[in-house]
Short mmCIF file of C-alpha atoms in Angstrom, two decimals:
data_model
loop_
_atom_site.label_atom_id
_atom_site.label_comp_id
_atom_site.label_asym_id
_atom_site.label_seq_id
_atom_site.Cartn_x
_atom_site.Cartn_y
_atom_site.Cartn_z
CA MET A 1 56.98 20.30 -13.68
CA LEU A 2 54.05 22.14 -15.24
CA LEU A 3 55.46 21.46 -18.72
CA ASN A 4 55.81 17.77 -17.81
CA TRP A 5 52.13 17.64 -16.85
CA THR A 6 51.22 19.31 -20.15
CA VAL A 7 53.28 16.88 -22.25
CA MET A 8 51.92 13.79 -20.50
CA ILE A 9 48.33 15.03 -20.68
CA LEU A 10 48.55 15.81 -24.39
CA TYR A 11 50.37 12.53 -25.12
CA ASN A 12 47.66 10.40 -23.53
CA TYR A 13 44.89 12.58 -24.96
CA PHE A 14 46.10 12.22 -28.54
CA SER A 15 46.92 8.53 -28.00
CA ALA A 16 43.32 7.90 -26.94
CA MET A 17 42.14 9.91 -29.93
CA PHE A 18 44.31 8.51 -32.74
CA VAL A 19 45.13 4.97 -31.55
CA GLY A 20 41.44 4.26 -31.25
CA PRO A 21 39.62 1.51 -29.40
CA GLY A 22 40.21 -1.29 -31.89
CA TYR A 23 37.48 -2.62 -34.16
CA VAL A 24 36.14 -6.09 -34.82
CA PRO A 25 37.38 -7.12 -38.29
CA LEU A 26 34.73 -6.79 -40.98
CA GLY A 27 33.19 -10.16 -41.74
CA TRP A 28 34.50 -11.71 -38.50
CA THR A 29 33.12 -15.09 -37.44
CA PRO A 30 34.15 -17.29 -34.50
CA GLU A 31 36.57 -20.15 -35.15
CA LYS A 32 33.90 -22.73 -34.31
CA SER A 33 30.80 -22.31 -36.44
CA GLN A 34 28.55 -23.66 -33.67
CA ASP A 35 29.53 -20.67 -31.50
CA CYS A 36 27.62 -18.36 -33.83
CA MET A 37 24.41 -19.27 -31.99
CA TYR A 38 25.74 -17.44 -28.91
CA LEU A 39 26.54 -14.20 -30.75
CA GLN A 40 24.59 -11.31 -32.23
CA TYR A 41 25.01 -10.50 -35.90
CA CYS A 42 25.72 -6.94 -37.02
CA LYS A 43 24.10 -6.15 -40.37
CA VAL A 44 26.13 -2.95 -40.78
CA CYS A 45 29.56 -4.58 -40.33
CA GLN A 46 28.41 -7.88 -41.90
CA SER A 47 30.03 -9.79 -39.05
CA TYR A 48 29.26 -11.34 -35.69
CA LYS A 49 29.77 -9.24 -32.58
CA ALA A 50 32.71 -10.65 -30.65
CA PRO A 51 32.32 -11.03 -26.87
CA ARG A 52 32.38 -7.62 -25.10
CA SER A 53 32.06 -5.75 -28.42
CA HIS A 54 29.23 -3.39 -29.37
CA HIS A 55 28.30 -1.45 -32.47
CA CYS A 56 28.84 2.31 -32.24
CA ARG A 57 26.50 4.45 -34.33
CA LYS A 58 28.99 7.33 -34.33
CA CYS A 59 31.99 5.30 -35.50
CA ASN A 60 29.76 3.01 -37.60
CA ARG A 61 31.85 -0.01 -36.55
CA CYS A 62 31.73 -2.76 -33.95
CA VAL A 63 34.15 -1.70 -31.19
CA MET A 64 36.13 -4.22 -29.15
CA LYS A 65 35.40 -3.99 -25.41
CA MET A 66 33.45 -0.78 -25.94
CA ASP A 67 33.04 1.42 -22.85
CA HIS A 68 31.44 4.52 -24.40
CA HIS A 69 31.79 6.98 -27.24
CA CYS A 70 33.55 10.10 -26.00
CA PRO A 71 32.84 13.35 -27.88
CA TRP A 72 35.96 14.99 -26.36
CA ILE A 73 38.29 12.63 -28.21
CA ASN A 74 35.81 12.14 -31.09
CA ASN A 75 36.29 8.41 -30.75
CA CYS A 76 35.24 5.42 -28.70
CA CYS A 77 36.92 4.34 -25.50
CA GLY A 78 37.60 0.64 -25.79
CA TYR A 79 40.12 -2.19 -25.81
CA GLN A 80 43.21 -0.44 -27.20
CA ASN A 81 42.86 3.08 -25.79
CA HIS A 82 41.19 2.45 -22.42
CA ALA A 83 44.50 2.85 -20.57
CA SER A 84 45.45 6.07 -22.39
CA PHE A 85 42.00 7.54 -21.81
CA THR A 86 42.08 6.71 -18.09
CA LEU A 87 45.60 8.14 -17.69
CA PHE A 88 44.40 11.33 -19.34
CA LEU A 89 41.56 11.50 -16.79
CA LEU A 90 44.14 11.09 -14.00
CA LEU A 91 46.81 13.49 -15.27
CA ALA A 92 44.44 16.32 -16.19
CA PRO A 93 43.22 16.85 -12.59
CA LEU A 94 46.78 16.51 -11.22
CA GLY A 95 48.03 19.16 -13.64
CA CYS A 96 45.11 21.41 -12.76
CA ILE A 97 45.82 20.99 -9.04
CA HIS A 98 49.41 22.07 -9.66
CA ALA A 99 48.21 25.04 -11.72
CA SER A 100 45.72 25.98 -8.99
CA PHE A 101 48.53 25.99 -6.42
CA ILE A 102 50.54 28.33 -8.67
CA PHE A 103 47.59 30.69 -9.14
CA ILE A 104 46.77 30.78 -5.43
CA MET A 105 50.37 31.44 -4.38
CA THR A 106 50.78 34.08 -7.09
CA MET A 107 47.70 35.99 -5.96
CA TYR A 108 48.69 35.63 -2.30
CA THR A 109 52.23 36.95 -2.74
CA GLN A 110 51.13 39.78 -5.02
CA LEU A 111 48.23 40.90 -2.84
CA TYR A 112 50.02 40.54 0.50
CA ASN A 113 51.62 44.01 0.40
CA ARG A 114 48.71 45.65 -1.42
CA ILE A 115 45.99 45.07 1.14
CA SER A 116 45.43 47.52 4.00
CA PHE A 117 42.84 46.92 6.70
CA GLY A 118 40.87 49.71 8.35
CA TRP A 119 38.36 49.71 11.18
CA SER A 120 35.45 49.20 8.81
CA SER A 121 36.99 48.74 5.38
CA VAL A 122 39.55 46.81 3.38
CA LYS A 123 41.54 48.58 0.66
CA ILE A 124 43.44 46.92 -2.17
CA ASP A 125 46.00 49.02 -4.06
CA MET A 126 46.46 47.56 -7.54
CA SER A 127 48.41 50.51 -8.92
CA ALA A 128 51.93 49.33 -8.19
CA ALA A 129 53.68 46.68 -6.19
CA LYS A 130 55.26 47.84 -2.94
CA ARG A 131 58.39 45.79 -3.29
CA ASP A 132 61.94 46.25 -4.44
CA PRO A 133 63.06 45.16 -6.97
CA ARG A 134 59.89 45.45 -8.98
CA PRO A 135 58.58 42.21 -10.53
CA ILE A 136 59.41 41.38 -14.14
CA ILE A 137 55.71 40.89 -14.96
CA PRO A 138 53.51 43.59 -13.38
CA PHE A 139 50.52 42.20 -11.49
CA GLY A 140 47.71 44.63 -12.22
CA LEU A 141 43.96 44.39 -12.16
CA SER A 142 43.77 42.55 -15.49
CA ALA A 143 46.33 39.99 -14.35
CA PHE A 144 44.41 39.46 -11.12
CA ALA A 145 41.14 38.93 -13.01
CA ALA A 146 42.81 36.53 -15.45
CA SER A 147 44.40 34.55 -12.60
CA LEU A 148 41.10 34.33 -10.74
CA PHE A 149 39.30 33.15 -13.89
CA ALA A 150 42.01 30.56 -14.63
CA LEU A 151 41.83 29.33 -11.03
CA GLY A 152 38.10 28.74 -11.43
CA LEU A 153 38.67 26.78 -14.64
CA ALA A 154 41.40 24.69 -13.03
CA LEU A 155 39.29 23.83 -9.98
CA GLY A 156 36.24 23.06 -12.14
CA THR A 157 38.29 20.76 -14.37
CA THR A 158 39.77 19.04 -11.33
CA ILE A 159 36.33 18.23 -9.94
CA ALA A 160 34.62 17.27 -13.21
CA VAL A 161 37.41 15.19 -14.76
CA GLY A 162 38.37 13.75 -11.37
CA MET A 163 34.87 12.34 -10.95
CA LEU A 164 35.10 10.74 -14.40
CA PHE A 165 38.42 9.17 -13.39
CA ILE A 166 36.85 7.68 -10.26
CA ILE A 167 34.01 6.22 -12.33
CA GLN A 168 36.47 4.67 -14.79
CA MET A 169 38.61 3.17 -12.03
CA LYS A 170 35.56 1.56 -10.44
CA VAL A 171 34.71 -0.32 -13.63
CA ILE A 172 38.36 -1.16 -14.37
CA LEU A 173 38.92 -2.71 -10.92
CA THR A 174 35.94 -5.00 -11.56
CA ASN A 175 37.09 -5.63 -15.17
CA LYS A 176 33.87 -4.23 -16.57
CA THR A 177 32.93 -1.45 -18.94
CA SER A 178 30.15 1.06 -18.46
CA ILE A 179 27.98 -0.88 -20.93
CA GLU A 180 28.66 -4.19 -19.18
CA SER A 181 27.71 -2.68 -15.83
CA TRP A 182 24.39 -1.69 -17.40
CA ILE A 183 23.94 -5.21 -18.85
CA GLU A 184 24.57 -6.70 -15.39
CA GLU A 185 21.91 -4.44 -13.87
CA LYS A 186 19.41 -5.43 -16.57
CA ALA A 187 20.21 -9.10 -15.94
CA LYS A 188 19.25 -8.68 -12.27
CA ASP A 189 16.03 -6.91 -13.28
CA ARG A 190 15.16 -9.65 -15.79
CA ILE A 191 15.73 -12.43 -13.27
CA GLN A 192 13.68 -10.60 -10.64
CA TYR A 193 10.85 -9.84 -13.10
CA TYR A 194 10.42 -13.45 -14.24
CA GLN A 195 11.42 -15.05 -10.90
CA THR A 196 13.56 -17.61 -12.73
CA GLY A 197 15.77 -18.36 -9.74
CA GLU A 198 18.95 -18.22 -11.83
CA THR A 199 22.04 -16.27 -10.81
CA PHE A 200 24.00 -14.16 -13.26
CA ILE A 201 27.77 -14.13 -12.62
CA PHE A 202 29.84 -11.62 -14.54
CA PRO A 203 32.36 -13.84 -16.36
CA TYR A 204 35.31 -11.48 -16.78
CA ASP A 205 35.90 -10.47 -13.15
CA MET A 206 39.12 -12.26 -12.24
CA GLY A 207 38.32 -12.05 -8.52
CA SER A 208 41.31 -9.81 -7.78
CA LYS A 209 41.46 -6.05 -8.27
CA TRP A 210 45.13 -6.30 -9.22
CA LYS A 211 44.42 -8.92 -11.90
CA ASN A 212 41.56 -6.80 -13.22
CA PHE A 213 43.84 -3.75 -13.21
CA ARG A 214 46.45 -5.66 -15.22
CA GLN A 215 43.88 -6.42 -17.90
CA VAL A 216 43.99 -2.73 -18.87
CA PHE A 217 47.33 -1.36 -17.65
CA THR A 218 50.56 -3.11 -18.65
CA TRP A 219 54.22 -2.05 -18.58
CA SER A 220 54.41 -2.28 -22.37
CA GLY A 221 51.33 -0.09 -22.80
CA ILE A 222 49.71 -2.80 -24.94
CA PRO A 223 46.62 -4.36 -23.31
CA GLU A 224 46.53 -8.11 -22.78
CA GLY A 225 44.85 -10.36 -25.31
CA ASP A 226 43.64 -9.69 -28.82
CA GLY A 227 40.32 -8.00 -27.99
CA LEU A 228 38.31 -10.98 -29.27
CA ASP A 229 38.99 -13.76 -26.74
CA TRP A 230 39.01 -13.06 -23.01
CA PRO A 231 39.96 -15.02 -19.89
CA VAL A 232 36.95 -15.90 -17.75
CA ARG A 233 36.47 -16.89 -14.14
CA ASP A 234 35.66 -20.40 -12.97
CA GLY A 235 32.11 -21.53 -13.63
CA CYS A 236 31.71 -19.32 -16.71
CA HIS A 237 32.66 -19.60 -20.34
CA GLN A 238 33.55 -17.21 -23.14
CA TYR A 239 29.93 -16.58 -24.14
CA SER A 240 28.24 -16.21 -20.75
CA LEU A 241 27.75 -12.47 -21.28
CA THR A 242 26.62 -12.75 -24.90
CA ILE A 243 24.04 -15.38 -23.93
CA GLU A 244 22.65 -12.97 -21.34
CA GLN A 245 22.51 -10.25 -23.99
CA LEU A 246 20.48 -12.54 -26.27
CA LYS A 247 18.08 -13.26 -23.39
CA GLN A 248 17.64 -9.54 -22.75
CA LYS A 249 17.07 -8.87 -26.43
CA ALA A 250 14.38 -11.56 -26.59
CA ASP A 251 12.83 -10.20 -23.39
CA LYS A 252 12.72 -6.72 -24.88
CA ARG A 253 10.82 -8.06 -27.90
CA VAL A 254 8.31 -9.85 -25.69
CA ARG A 255 7.68 -6.81 -23.49
CA SER A 256 7.56 -4.28 -26.31
CA VAL A 257 4.25 -2.68 -27.32
CA ARG A 258 3.14 -1.82 -30.83
CA TYR A 259 2.04 1.75 -31.56
CA ARG A 260 0.73 3.43 -34.69
CA ALA A 261 1.60 7.00 -35.68
CA ILE A 262 -1.40 9.32 -35.79
CA GLU A 263 0.56 12.50 -36.51
CA ASP A 264 3.57 13.35 -38.64
CA TYR A 265 6.84 14.07 -36.84
CA SER A 266 9.88 15.48 -38.62
CA GLY A 267 12.48 14.04 -36.24
CA VAL A 268 13.68 17.35 -34.80
CA CYS A 269 15.16 17.38 -31.29
CA CYS A 270 12.75 19.94 -29.80
CA PRO A 271 9.48 20.02 -31.78
CA VAL A 272 7.62 23.31 -31.37
CA THR A 273 4.31 22.06 -32.75
CA LYS A 274 3.94 19.09 -30.37
CA GLY A 275 3.19 21.03 -27.21
CA VAL A 276 5.12 23.02 -24.64
CA LYS A 277 5.73 20.05 -22.33
CA THR A 278 7.05 17.95 -25.20
CA PHE A 279 9.35 20.78 -26.23
CA PHE A 280 10.88 21.31 -22.77
CA THR A 281 11.10 17.62 -21.76
CA THR A 282 13.04 16.38 -24.76
CA PRO A 283 15.40 13.54 -23.71
CA CYS A 284 18.92 14.75 -22.90
CA THR A 285 20.72 12.00 -24.78
CA GLU A 286 22.74 11.45 -27.92
CA GLU A 287 20.29 8.80 -29.08
CA PRO A 288 18.61 9.79 -32.35
CA ARG A 289 15.03 10.85 -33.05
CA ILE A 290 13.06 9.06 -35.72
CA ALA A 291 10.79 10.80 -38.19
CA LEU A 292 7.22 9.51 -38.29
CA THR A 293 4.57 9.57 -40.97
CA LYS A 294 0.94 8.98 -40.18
CA GLY A 295 0.29 5.24 -40.28
CA ASP A 296 3.82 4.11 -39.38
CA LEU A 297 4.14 1.18 -36.94
CA ILE A 298 6.54 1.42 -34.00
CA LEU A 299 7.62 -1.11 -31.37
CA ALA A 300 8.05 0.90 -28.16
CA THR A 301 10.50 -0.55 -25.65
CA ARG A 302 10.76 2.26 -23.08
CA GLY A 303 9.53 5.77 -22.52
CA LEU A 304 9.20 8.93 -20.51
CA LYS A 305 6.12 10.93 -19.68
CA HIS A 306 6.02 12.81 -22.99
CA TRP A 307 8.51 10.82 -25.09
CA MET A 308 8.91 7.18 -26.13
CA TYR A 309 11.79 5.13 -27.51
CA GLY A 310 11.24 2.38 -29.99
CA GLU A 311 11.90 0.82 -33.37
CA LYS A 312 10.04 1.88 -36.47
CA ILE A 313 9.07 -1.05 -38.66
CA LEU A 314 9.91 -0.32 -42.27
CA ILE A 315 8.60 -2.64 -44.94
CA SER A 316 11.49 -3.44 -47.22
CA ALA A 317 11.50 -5.73 -50.19
CA ALA A 318 15.14 -6.57 -49.62
CA ASP A 319 14.99 -8.23 -46.22
CA GLY A 320 11.32 -8.19 -45.31
CA GLY A 321 11.56 -5.73 -42.45
CA ILE A 322 14.19 -3.49 -40.93
CA ARG A 323 13.90 -1.29 -37.88
CA GLU A 324 15.02 2.27 -37.28
CA ARG A 325 15.45 3.11 -33.58
CA GLY A 326 15.02 6.43 -31.81
CA TRP A 327 12.87 8.77 -29.71
CA PHE A 328 9.53 10.24 -30.75
CA PRO A 329 6.79 12.28 -29.01
CA ARG A 330 4.20 10.23 -27.17
CA LYS A 331 1.33 12.37 -28.45
CA CYS A 332 2.16 11.41 -32.05
CA VAL A 333 1.22 7.75 -31.56
CA GLU A 334 -1.56 5.59 -30.20
CA LYS A 335 -1.40 2.02 -28.94
CA CYS A 336 -2.54 -0.67 -31.34
CA GLN A 337 -5.25 -3.09 -30.31
CA TYR A 338 -2.93 -6.09 -30.52
CA ASP A 339 0.50 -6.68 -29.05
CA SER A 340 3.47 -6.56 -31.40
CA GLU A 341 4.89 -10.04 -30.86
CA THR A 342 2.03 -12.20 -29.63
CA ASP A 343 -0.88 -10.59 -31.54
CA GLN A 344 -2.90 -10.64 -28.35
CA PRO A 345 -5.02 -7.81 -26.93
CA VAL A 346 -3.05 -5.50 -24.68
CA ASP A 347 -4.59 -5.35 -21.20
CA GLY A 348 -2.66 -2.34 -20.02
CA GLU A 349 0.38 -0.41 -21.01
CA LYS A 350 3.52 -2.36 -20.36
CA LYS A 351 6.21 -0.59 -18.43
CA SER A 352 9.71 -0.61 -19.83
CA LYS A 353 12.85 0.29 -17.95
#
């Protein structure tokens, strides 16, 4: 049984790693040219982003139905490998529970005849087992320490990976990804901020947990669809989510604030020369840092107390202006007199979420 757990865990782990999430074909465009107005264009892949797809900086490709980039499989979790990845998250805790049971029963049976209780003390004799016949594998102090250490690893893996499995199942049963859940939350914030009165309905929730489950898990092991076109619920259409993404992108531009760099910053994760608080409060994220040179212009979209996230405006003769996104220390910049998009005086610092 333990070998079966091992084989199934490794099979799903390597399937998630090597099968991959599936990528939007380079140069992809929708069948109807008028649908391009509902989609974002990826300059890196030279193609439009299909519904539910997102560009991954690590893979350097647009990933179909991207959930997240997982460093443990060194790949993205998406359309093609979502089922394998989730099964790995299920089987790993089950195998560790079985291993924990073996470790606990081994230590119990081996220590049962070695422990003697006194009035005020407990003695454990690890010299030799008091049983006949003697065990094939002696259970000494080193074996006890190794079993105890392995038990701790097994229980820790069960809790950590089990929680990830629960998170994945929650989004699968609503036919969402982690990114789409975040987009839905931002849609609610945008509607509340502007008091538009509109209601955002997630288009890919089939209304039944079983139908949502079948979108990922099938008997053949091949997910439904082609990763580009998706069934939607009544009252929505194929581009309901992408339209909301375009609204959020435009809203981010409107609410961004222009800053100018007043100090050089090399782009290191934990800068020593920018203050103790800046050093110890560096953002715990995989998002990049951007190097700054005095005089650079940055559009800040969100921030922390000592750090800010934004897009550096680079003047390029090729396309007139490209932006490099990342974190930078707040003390390295100062707010410009005029807003980035409207060229109007900034009354107060705009808050970004």
